[in-house]
Coordinates of C-alpha atoms and ligand atoms in Angstrom, one line a residue:
Chain A
X1 CA -22.7 -26.8 29.7
X2 CA -24.5 -26.8 26.5
X3 CA -23.4 -23.2 25.8
X4 CA -19.8 -23.5 26.9
X5 CA -19.5 -26.5 24.5
X6 CA -21.1 -24.3 21.8
X7 CA -18.6 -21.5 22.4
X8 CA -15.7 -23.9 22.3
X9 CA -17.0 -25.4 19.1
X10 CA -17.4 -21.9 17.7
X11 CA -13.9 -20.9 18.5
X12 CA -12.5 -24.0 16.9
X13 CA -14.6 -23.3 13.8
X14 CA -13.4 -19.7 13.9
X15 CA -9.9 -21.0 13.5
X16 CA -10.7 -22.3 10.0
X17 CA -12.6 -19.1 9.1
X18 CA -9.6 -17.1 10.2
X19 CA -7.5 -19.0 7.7
X20 CA -10.0 -18.0 5.0
X21 CA -10.2 -14.4 6.2
X22 CA -6.5 -13.4 6.8
X23 CA -5.6 -13.2 3.1
X24 CA -8.8 -11.3 2.3
X25 CA -8.1 -8.8 5.0
X26 CA -4.5 -8.4 3.7
X27 CA -5.6 -7.9 0.1
X28 CA -8.4 -5.5 1.0
X29 CA -6.1 -3.6 3.3
X30 CA -3.5 -2.8 0.8
X31 CA -5.3 -2.8 -2.6
X32 CA -9.0 -2.3 -1.6
X33 CA -9.6 -5.4 -3.8
X34 CA -12.3 -7.9 -2.8
X35 CA -11.0 -11.1 -4.6
X36 CA -14.2 -13.0 -5.5
X37 CA -12.1 -16.1 -6.4
X38 CA -10.9 -16.3 -2.8
X39 CA -13.2 -19.3 -1.9
X40 CA -12.6 -21.0 -5.3
X41 CA -8.9 -20.9 -4.7
X42 CA -9.4 -22.8 -1.4
X43 CA -11.3 -25.4 -3.4
X44 CA -8.7 -25.5 -6.2
X45 CA -5.9 -26.0 -3.7
X46 CA -7.8 -28.6 -1.8
X47 CA -8.6 -30.6 -5.0
X48 CA -5.0 -30.3 -6.1
X49 CA -3.9 -31.5 -2.6
X50 CA -6.4 -34.5 -2.7
X51 CA -5.3 -35.5 -6.2
X52 CA -1.6 -35.1 -5.2
X53 CA -2.1 -37.2 -2.0
X54 CA -3.8 -39.9 -4.1
X55 CA -1.2 -39.9 -6.8
X56 CA 2.0 -39.6 -4.7
X57 CA 0.6 -41.5 -1.7
X58 CA 1.6 -38.8 0.8
X59 CA 0.0 -37.8 4.1
X60 CA -1.9 -34.6 4.9
X61 CA 1.1 -32.8 6.4
X62 CA 3.1 -33.3 3.2
X63 CA 0.1 -32.0 1.3
X64 CA 0.1 -28.9 3.5
X65 CA 3.8 -28.3 2.9
X66 CA 3.2 -28.6 -0.9
X67 CA 0.0 -26.5 -1.1
X68 CA 1.4 -23.4 0.6
X69 CA 4.1 -22.7 -2.0
X70 CA 1.7 -23.7 -4.8
X71 CA -0.9 -21.3 -3.4
X72 CA 1.8 -18.5 -3.2
X73 CA 2.8 -19.1 -6.8
X74 CA -0.9 -19.0 -7.9
X75 CA -1.4 -15.8 -5.9
X76 CA 1.7 -14.2 -7.4
X77 CA 0.6 -15.1 -10.9
X78 CA -3.0 -14.0 -10.3
X79 CA -1.7 -10.6 -9.3
X80 CA 0.9 -10.2 -12.0
X81 CA -1.3 -11.4 -14.8
X82 CA -4.7 -10.0 -13.9
X83 CA -5.2 -8.0 -10.7
X84 CA -2.3 -5.5 -11.3
X85 CA -4.1 -4.5 -14.5
X86 CA -7.4 -3.8 -12.7
X87 CA -6.3 -2.5 -9.3
X88 CA -7.0 1.2 -8.8
X89 CA -9.2 3.8 -7.1
X90 CA -12.3 2.3 -8.7
X91 CA -13.2 -1.0 -7.0
X92 CA -15.5 -2.1 -9.8
X93 CA -13.0 -3.4 -12.4
X94 CA -11.3 -5.8 -10.0
X95 CA -14.7 -7.0 -8.7
X96 CA -15.9 -7.7 -12.3
X97 CA -12.6 -9.4 -13.3
X98 CA -12.5 -11.7 -10.2
X99 CA -16.2 -12.5 -10.5
X100 CA -15.7 -13.7 -14.1
X101 CA -12.6 -15.6 -13.1
X102 CA -14.5 -17.2 -10.2
X103 CA -17.1 -18.6 -12.6
X104 CA -14.4 -19.8 -15.1
X105 CA -12.5 -21.4 -12.3
X106 CA -15.5 -23.3 -11.0
X107 CA -16.3 -24.6 -14.4
X108 CA -12.7 -25.6 -15.0
X109 CA -12.7 -27.5 -11.7
X110 CA -15.9 -29.2 -12.7
X111 CA -14.3 -30.4 -15.9
X112 CA -11.2 -31.7 -14.2
X113 CA -12.5 -33.1 -11.0
X114 CA -16.3 -33.6 -11.7
X115 CA -19.0 -32.6 -9.2
X116 CA -18.1 -35.4 -6.7
X117 CA -17.3 -34.4 -3.2
X118 CA -13.9 -35.5 -2.0
X119 CA -11.8 -35.3 1.1
X120 CA -8.3 -35.7 2.2
X121 CA -7.5 -38.8 4.3
X122 CA -6.0 -37.8 7.6
X123 CA -4.9 -41.1 8.9
X124 CA -7.2 -41.1 11.9
X125 CA -6.5 -37.7 13.2
X126 CA -10.0 -36.5 12.2
X127 CA -11.5 -38.8 14.8
X128 CA -9.0 -38.1 17.6
X129 CA -10.1 -36.1 20.6
X130 CA -8.8 -35.1 24.0
X131 CA -10.7 -34.6 27.2
X132 CA -10.3 -31.2 28.7
X133 CA -12.3 -31.0 32.0
X134 CA -15.8 -32.0 31.2
X135 CA -15.4 -31.4 27.4
X136 CA -14.2 -33.6 24.6
X137 CA -12.3 -31.5 22.0
X138 CA -11.2 -32.7 18.6
X139 CA -7.5 -32.7 18.0
X140 CA -7.7 -31.5 14.4
X141 CA -9.8 -28.4 15.3
X142 CA -7.3 -27.5 18.0
X143 CA -4.4 -27.8 15.4
X144 CA -6.4 -25.6 13.1
X145 CA -6.9 -23.0 15.7
X146 CA -3.2 -23.1 16.8
X147 CA -2.2 -22.7 13.1
X148 CA -4.6 -19.8 12.6
X149 CA -3.3 -18.0 15.7
X150 CA 0.3 -18.5 14.6
X151 CA -0.5 -17.4 11.1
X152 CA -2.2 -14.2 12.4
X153 CA 0.6 -13.4 14.8
X154 CA 3.2 -14.1 12.1
X155 CA 1.5 -12.0 9.5
X156 CA 1.0 -9.2 12.0
X157 CA 4.8 -9.4 12.9
X158 CA 5.7 -9.3 9.2
X159 CA 3.6 -6.2 8.7
X160 CA 5.0 -4.4 11.8
X161 CA 8.7 -5.3 11.8
X162 CA 10.0 -6.1 8.3
X163 CA 11.0 -4.0 5.4
X164 CA 8.3 -5.6 3.3
X165 CA 5.7 -4.9 6.0
X166 CA 6.7 -1.3 6.1
X167 CA 6.5 -0.9 2.4
X168 CA 3.0 -2.6 2.4
X169 CA 1.7 -0.3 5.1
X170 CA 3.1 2.7 3.3
X171 CA 1.4 1.6 0.1
X172 CA -1.9 1.0 2.0
X173 CA -1.7 4.6 3.4
X174 CA -0.9 6.3 0.1
X175 CA 0.2 4.2 -2.8
X176 CA 1.4 7.1 -4.9
X177 CA 3.5 8.6 -2.1
X178 CA 5.0 5.1 -1.5
X179 CA 6.0 5.0 -5.2
X180 CA 7.5 8.5 -4.7
X181 CA 9.9 7.1 -2.1
X182 CA 10.9 4.1 -4.3
X183 CA 8.4 1.4 -3.4
X184 CA 7.3 -0.6 -6.4
X185 CA 3.5 -0.9 -5.8
X186 CA 3.0 -3.8 -8.2
X187 CA 5.7 -5.9 -6.5
X188 CA 4.2 -5.1 -3.1
X189 CA 0.8 -6.2 -4.4
X190 CA 2.1 -9.4 -6.0
X191 CA 3.8 -10.4 -2.7
X192 CA 0.6 -9.6 -0.8
X193 CA -1.5 -11.8 -3.0
X194 CA 1.1 -14.5 -2.9
X195 CA 1.0 -14.4 1.0
X196 CA -2.9 -14.3 0.9
X197 CA -3.2 -17.4 -1.3
X198 CA -0.3 -19.1 0.3
X199 CA -2.3 -19.0 3.6
X200 CA -5.2 -20.6 1.7
X201 CA -2.9 -23.6 1.4
X202 CA -3.5 -24.1 5.1
X203 CA -7.2 -23.5 4.8
X204 CA -7.5 -25.9 1.9
X205 CA -5.7 -28.7 3.6
X206 CA -7.7 -28.4 6.8
X207 CA -11.0 -28.0 5.0
X208 CA -10.4 -31.1 3.0
X209 CA -9.4 -33.0 6.1
X210 CA -12.3 -32.1 8.4
X211 CA -15.0 -32.2 5.8
X212 CA -15.5 -32.6 2.0
X213 CA -14.9 -30.3 -0.9
X214 CA -16.5 -30.0 -4.3
X215 CA -16.0 -27.5 -7.2
X216 CA -19.0 -25.4 -6.4
X217 CA -18.2 -24.9 -2.7
X218 CA -16.0 -21.8 -3.1
X219 CA -18.7 -19.1 -2.7
X220 CA -19.5 -20.3 0.9
X221 CA -15.9 -19.9 1.9
X222 CA -15.8 -16.5 0.2
X223 CA -18.9 -15.4 2.2
X224 CA -17.4 -16.6 5.5
X225 CA -14.1 -14.9 4.8
X226 CA -16.0 -11.7 3.8
X227 CA -18.2 -11.8 6.9
X228 CA -15.3 -12.3 9.2
X229 CA -13.4 -9.4 7.6
X230 CA -16.3 -7.1 7.8
X231 CA -17.2 -8.0 11.4
X232 CA -13.6 -7.5 12.5
X233 CA -13.0 -4.3 10.7
X234 CA -11.6 -4.1 7.2
X235 CA -7.9 -4.5 6.7
X236 CA -6.6 -5.4 10.1
X237 CA -5.3 -9.0 10.6
X238 CA -6.2 -9.4 14.3
X239 CA -9.6 -7.8 13.4
X240 CA -10.1 -10.5 10.8
X241 CA -9.1 -13.2 13.3
X242 CA -11.6 -11.9 15.9
X243 CA -14.3 -11.5 13.3
X244 CA -13.7 -15.2 12.3
X245 CA -14.1 -16.2 16.0
X246 CA -17.3 -14.2 16.3
X247 CA -18.7 -15.7 13.1
X248 CA -17.7 -19.2 14.3
X249 CA -19.3 -18.8 17.7
X250 CA -22.5 -17.3 16.2
X251 CA -22.8 -20.3 13.9
X252 CA -22.1 -22.8 16.6
X253 CA -24.6 -21.3 19.0
X254 CA -27.2 -20.9 16.2
X255 CA -26.7 -24.6 15.5
X256 CA -27.3 -25.5 19.1
X257 CA -30.6 -23.5 19.0
X258 CA -31.7 -25.4 15.9
X259 CA -29.5 -27.2 13.4
X260 CA -30.9 -25.3 10.4
X261 CA -30.3 -22.0 12.1
X262 CA -26.5 -22.2 12.4
X263 CA -25.4 -20.6 9.2
X264 CA -28.2 -18.1 9.3
X265 CA -27.2 -17.0 12.8
X266 CA -23.7 -16.1 11.4
X267 CA -25.3 -14.1 8.6
X268 CA -27.6 -12.3 11.1
X269 CA -24.6 -11.3 13.3
X270 CA -22.8 -10.1 10.2
X271 CA -25.8 -8.0 9.2
X272 CA -26.2 -6.6 12.7
X273 CA -22.6 -5.5 12.7
X274 CA -23.0 -3.9 9.3
X275 CA -26.0 -2.0 10.5
X276 CA -24.7 -0.9 13.9
X277 CA -20.9 -0.6 13.4
X278 CA -20.2 -0.6 9.6
X279 CA -16.5 0.1 10.2
X280 CA -16.3 -3.2 12.1
X281 CA -15.9 -3.9 15.7
X282 CA -12.2 -3.2 16.0
X283 CA -11.8 -0.3 13.5
X284 CA -11.8 3.2 14.9
X285 CA -13.9 5.6 13.0
X286 CA -11.7 7.5 10.6
Chain B
X1 CA 25.4 19.2 -19.6
X2 CA 22.5 19.6 -17.2
X3 CA 21.8 16.9 -14.6
X4 CA 18.1 17.0 -15.2
X5 CA 16.3 18.7 -18.1
X6 CA 13.0 18.8 -19.9
X7 CA 12.7 19.4 -23.7
X8 CA 9.4 20.7 -25.0
X9 CA 7.7 18.8 -22.3
X10 CA 4.0 18.2 -22.9
X11 CA 1.8 16.8 -20.1
X12 CA -1.7 16.9 -18.8
X13 CA -4.6 15.0 -17.3
X14 CA -6.7 13.0 -19.7
X15 CA -7.7 15.3 -22.5
X16 CA -6.7 18.4 -20.7
X17 CA -3.2 19.6 -21.4
X18 CA -1.6 21.4 -18.5
X19 CA 2.0 21.9 -19.9
X20 CA 2.6 23.2 -23.4
X21 CA 6.3 22.6 -24.1
X22 CA 8.4 23.3 -21.1
X23 CA 12.2 23.7 -21.4
X24 CA 13.7 23.4 -18.0
X25 CA 17.2 22.5 -16.7
X26 CA 19.0 22.1 -13.4
X27 CA 22.7 21.5 -12.7
X28 CA 24.4 19.6 -9.9
X29 CA 24.4 21.5 -6.7
X30 CA 22.2 24.2 -8.1
X31 CA 19.0 25.6 -6.6
X32 CA 16.4 26.5 -9.1
X33 CA 13.1 28.1 -8.0
X34 CA 9.8 27.6 -9.9
X35 CA 7.2 30.2 -9.3
X36 CA 3.8 31.0 -10.8
X37 CA 0.2 31.5 -9.9
X38 CA -2.1 28.7 -8.7
X39 CA -2.8 26.4 -11.5
X40 CA 0.2 27.5 -13.6
X41 CA 1.5 24.0 -13.9
X42 CA 4.3 23.8 -11.3
X43 CA 3.1 20.7 -9.6
X44 CA 2.3 19.1 -13.0
X45 CA 5.9 19.8 -14.1
X46 CA 7.3 18.0 -11.0
X47 CA 4.8 15.2 -11.4
X48 CA 5.7 14.7 -15.1
X49 CA 9.4 14.6 -14.3
X50 CA 8.8 12.1 -11.6
X51 CA 7.0 9.7 -13.9
X52 CA 3.6 10.3 -12.2
X53 CA 2.1 11.4 -15.5
X54 CA 2.5 9.8 -19.0
X55 CA 5.2 11.7 -21.0
X56 CA 7.3 10.8 -24.0
X57 CA 10.8 9.5 -23.1
X58 CA 12.9 12.2 -24.9
X59 CA 11.0 15.0 -23.1
X60 CA 12.8 14.4 -19.8
X61 CA 16.5 13.7 -19.6
X62 CA 18.4 12.8 -16.5
X63 CA 22.2 12.3 -16.5
X64 CA 22.2 12.4 -20.3
X65 CA 19.6 9.6 -20.7
X66 CA 16.0 9.9 -21.8
X67 CA 13.8 9.0 -18.8
X68 CA 10.4 10.5 -19.5
X69 CA 7.5 8.3 -18.4
X70 CA 9.8 6.0 -16.3
X71 CA 7.8 4.6 -13.3
X72 CA 8.3 6.8 -10.1
X73 CA 10.0 4.1 -8.1
X74 CA 12.6 3.7 -10.8
X75 CA 13.1 7.5 -11.0
X76 CA 13.8 7.3 -7.2
X77 CA 16.3 4.5 -7.7
X78 CA 18.1 6.5 -10.4
X79 CA 18.4 9.5 -8.2
X80 CA 15.4 11.8 -8.5
X81 CA 13.3 12.3 -5.4
X82 CA 10.3 14.5 -4.6
X83 CA 8.8 16.2 -1.5
X84 CA 5.3 16.2 -2.8
X85 CA 2.6 18.9 -2.5
X86 CA 0.6 18.3 0.7
X87 CA 3.4 16.2 2.3
X88 CA 1.7 12.9 1.7
X89 CA 3.1 11.1 4.8
X90 CA 2.2 7.5 5.6
X91 CA -0.4 7.9 8.3
X92 CA -0.6 5.2 10.9
X93 CA 3.2 4.9 10.8
X94 CA 5.7 6.7 13.1
X95 CA 8.2 9.3 12.1
X96 CA 10.9 6.7 12.2
X97 CA 9.0 4.3 10.1
X98 CA 8.2 6.9 7.5
X99 CA 11.9 7.7 7.2
X100 CA 12.8 4.0 7.1
X101 CA 10.6 3.2 4.2
X102 CA 12.5 5.8 2.2
X103 CA 16.0 4.6 3.2
X104 CA 15.0 1.0 2.5
X105 CA 14.2 1.9 -1.1
X106 CA 16.8 4.5 -1.8
X107 CA 19.1 5.1 -4.7
X108 CA 22.7 4.1 -4.4
X109 CA 24.2 7.1 -2.5
X110 CA 26.2 9.4 -4.8
X111 CA 28.0 11.3 -2.0
X112 CA 28.0 11.3 1.8
X113 CA 24.9 9.2 2.3
X114 CA 21.9 10.7 4.2
X115 CA 21.2 8.7 7.3
X116 CA 18.4 8.9 9.8
X117 CA 20.9 10.5 12.2
X118 CA 21.8 13.2 9.7
X119 CA 18.1 14.0 9.2
X120 CA 17.6 14.3 12.9
X121 CA 20.6 16.6 13.1
X122 CA 19.1 18.7 10.4
X123 CA 15.7 18.8 12.2
X124 CA 16.3 18.0 15.9
X125 CA 12.7 18.0 16.8
X126 CA 12.2 14.8 14.7
X127 CA 14.6 12.9 17.0
X128 CA 12.2 13.7 19.9
X129 CA 9.2 12.7 17.9
X130 CA 10.7 9.6 16.3
X131 CA 8.1 7.2 17.8
X132 CA 5.1 9.5 17.3
X133 CA 2.6 8.6 14.6
X134 CA 3.0 11.2 11.9
X135 CA -0.7 12.3 12.0
X136 CA 0.0 13.7 15.5
X137 CA 2.7 16.1 14.4
X138 CA 2.3 19.8 13.6
X139 CA 2.3 20.9 10.0
X140 CA 5.9 22.1 10.2
X141 CA 7.1 18.8 11.7
X142 CA 5.2 16.9 9.1
X143 CA 7.0 18.9 6.4
X144 CA 10.3 18.1 8.0
X145 CA 9.5 14.4 7.9
X146 CA 8.5 14.7 4.2
X147 CA 11.8 16.5 3.4
X148 CA 13.7 13.9 5.5
X149 CA 12.0 11.2 3.5
X150 CA 13.1 12.9 0.3
X151 CA 16.7 13.1 1.5
X152 CA 16.9 9.5 2.6
X153 CA 16.1 8.5 -1.0
X154 CA 19.7 9.7 -1.6
X155 CA 18.7 12.0 -4.5
X156 CA 20.9 13.8 -6.9
X157 CA 18.0 16.0 -7.6
X158 CA 15.4 16.8 -5.0
X159 CA 12.1 18.3 -6.2
X160 CA 10.3 20.3 -3.5
X161 CA 6.7 21.3 -4.0
X162 CA 5.6 24.2 -1.8
X163 CA 7.4 23.2 1.3
X164 CA 6.5 26.5 3.0
X165 CA 2.8 26.3 2.4
X166 CA 0.7 26.8 5.6
X167 CA 3.7 27.0 7.9
X168 CA 4.5 29.7 10.5
X169 CA 7.3 32.1 9.3
X170 CA 9.7 30.8 12.0
X171 CA 9.3 27.3 10.8
X172 CA 9.7 28.3 7.1
X173 CA 13.0 30.0 8.1
X174 CA 14.1 26.9 9.9
X175 CA 13.4 24.7 6.9
X176 CA 15.0 27.0 4.4
X177 CA 18.1 27.3 6.6
X178 CA 18.6 23.6 6.3
X179 CA 18.6 23.6 2.5
X180 CA 22.2 24.7 1.9
X181 CA 23.3 21.6 3.6
X182 CA 21.5 19.6 0.9
X183 CA 23.1 21.4 -2.0
X184 CA 26.5 21.5 -0.3
X185 CA 27.1 17.9 -1.3
X186 CA 26.1 18.4 -4.9
X187 CA 22.4 17.6 -4.8
X188 CA 20.4 19.8 -7.1
X189 CA 17.3 21.4 -5.6
X190 CA 14.1 22.4 -7.5
X191 CA 11.9 24.6 -5.3
X192 CA 8.3 25.3 -6.2
X193 CA 7.5 28.3 -4.0
X194 CA 4.5 30.7 -3.7
X195 CA 6.5 33.3 -1.8
X196 CA 8.4 35.1 -4.6
X197 CA 10.8 36.9 -2.3
X198 CA 11.8 33.6 -0.6
X199 CA 12.1 31.9 -4.0
X200 CA 14.5 34.6 -5.3
X201 CA 16.5 34.6 -2.1
X202 CA 17.0 30.8 -1.9
X203 CA 17.8 30.1 -5.5
X204 CA 20.5 30.8 -8.1
X205 CA 18.1 30.6 -11.0
X206 CA 14.4 31.0 -11.4
X207 CA 11.6 30.0 -13.8
X208 CA 8.2 31.5 -13.9
X209 CA 5.3 29.5 -15.3
X210 CA 2.0 30.8 -16.5
X211 CA -0.7 28.6 -17.9
X212 CA 1.6 25.8 -18.7
X213 CA 4.3 27.9 -20.4
X214 CA 7.6 29.3 -19.2
X215 CA 7.2 33.1 -19.2
X216 CA 10.4 34.1 -17.5
X217 CA 13.8 32.5 -16.9
X218 CA 17.0 33.9 -15.5
X219 CA 19.5 34.5 -12.7
X220 CA 17.5 35.1 -9.5
X221 CA 19.6 38.1 -8.6
X222 CA 19.1 39.8 -12.0
X223 CA 15.4 39.5 -12.2
X224 CA 13.4 42.6 -11.1
X225 CA 10.1 42.6 -9.3
X226 CA 8.5 44.1 -12.4
X227 CA 9.7 41.3 -14.7
X228 CA 8.3 38.8 -12.2
X229 CA 4.9 40.4 -11.9
X230 CA 4.6 40.7 -15.7
X231 CA 5.6 37.0 -16.1
X232 CA 3.5 35.9 -13.1
X233 CA 0.2 37.6 -14.0
X234 CA 0.7 37.6 -17.8
X235 CA 0.7 41.4 -18.3
X236 CA 3.0 41.1 -21.2
X237 CA 0.7 38.5 -22.8
X238 CA -2.2 40.8 -22.4
X239 CA -0.3 43.5 -24.3
X240 CA 0.7 41.5 -27.4
Ligands
LIG1 N1 -5.4 15.7 -11.0 C1 -5.8 16.6 -11.9 N2 -6.8 16.4 -12.8 C2 -7.1 17.3 -13.7 N3 -6.6 18.5 -13.8 C3 -5.6 18.8 -13.0 C4 -5.2 17.9 -11.9 N4 -4.2 18.5 -11.2 C5 -4.0 19.7 -11.7 N5 -4.9 19.9 -12.8 C6 -4.9 21.1 -13.6 O1 -3.7 21.3 -14.2 C7 -3.3 22.7 -14.2 C8 -2.0 22.9 -13.5 O2 -2.2 22.5 -12.2 P1 -1.0 22.4 -11.1 O3 0.2 21.8 -11.8 O4 -1.5 21.7 -9.9 O5 -0.7 23.9 -10.8 P2 0.3 24.6 -9.7 O6 1.0 23.5 -9.0 O7 1.1 25.5 -10.5 O8 -0.7 25.4 -8.8 C9 -4.5 23.4 -13.5 O9 -5.3 23.9 -14.6 C10 -5.2 22.4 -12.8 O10 -6.5 22.7 -12.7
LIG2 MG1 0.9 23.0 -7.0

């Protein structure tokens, strides 16, 4: 019983991690960029959402609907203003640029919002739970998981079946060849980052509802996203989703073994995958 | 006036200059062959025209306008397409998807538009393989996809870089037999070709490059084997 409960908790936690990881998988897949600001953007969006809810007196769902387009706009700008200048065969320039930006962003958030932890009032939904057989399951985590699944399926469908998705896959396969058939790589990249950060609008809302956020929390989310993407296999969206589930389950089971061991258990599984199957669980060797 | 021309074109890679002042031109509906030894600069010329290398604007003219250094996707949209060296297909995508990416980002058609159906009529094997990932095709089939992709860009000039390389003679004949259907509707063809006989036969005019310079230019039917070997290997350079 103990274990089944742990697994269920882990899957639900994985839903949140999947929302962190999807955008990172997308950006890595097409640009080979690891965006170090990824976690800070979750926090930035969450803080914007909390302030906005406070100021306008709106509920969490309205915050969600506002944060997604704000995230998309931030992502688009980030790509156009910074990342398009540093993207290329060499991964180092983008790593350095986003690392610097991450520190600047954390400091800026500290100035604007101070180091206090904040959260988004959810109007009681945080406490609600349903009884499924012998288990009590929180309503909010279930909503998070359902959203994560729909986002993953939706993104996968966009990549498979739309004009934009085809141009993105072409650019991932061979960006110069894609340009030679008329694809504008910079525009493809800007849209990819807009989608990636737009999805963080979901992650930010749910993170702020289920727990608290503070300006320095970003790096944890970056690490979870990164671990999920590596476990699942770089660049595939269902891989990232499954990686997030494995990470969530590892942490939840670790937590059952000993409360201090939860996060570490996730890191250990990540390291084990890196050692045994560095291409990720779902990536075929190329 | 030529459809596409270069004027004293200089291009290279970083500090290394690979082209030292190329004058080149092609007219609508014309087929021009570009020959020369390995490393002569043929691919560099096509890449420079396509906007894949930095060049000064006036050094490349298309349709009477300076276009040197224009981004490749803009060159495609104005009517210049390339079948690149080494085919460069989008792996992980099917034949149909590879073709679709091209038609979804094509120039405005100038004449009877190329459609997926027309490409399949030109290379019927591709119709059978439409749903096959391109990495599972033979070399010849991959080259057909690459040419199809070039055509679906609806080009007024199609630049082809060594489309016969590594293919069986039968497949080469099949591909070259399809080319007159391309020029028939006014599209100009630039063929980079290692096989000099094939290059002469398939083209109206011919240029030979040697170490980044044009060493021979003329009507393909007028040029003798001796002229070509002198221009190709630089015998005349060695003499003076
Ligand atoms: N990517 C590159 N970087 C540096 N030098 C290159 C590159 N590509 C080609 N070159 C050099 O430019 C010259 C012309 O090459 P290229 O245009 O590929 O010749 P060709 O297509 O006629 O065989 C050669 O000296 C070659 O070594
Ligand atoms: Mg070449």
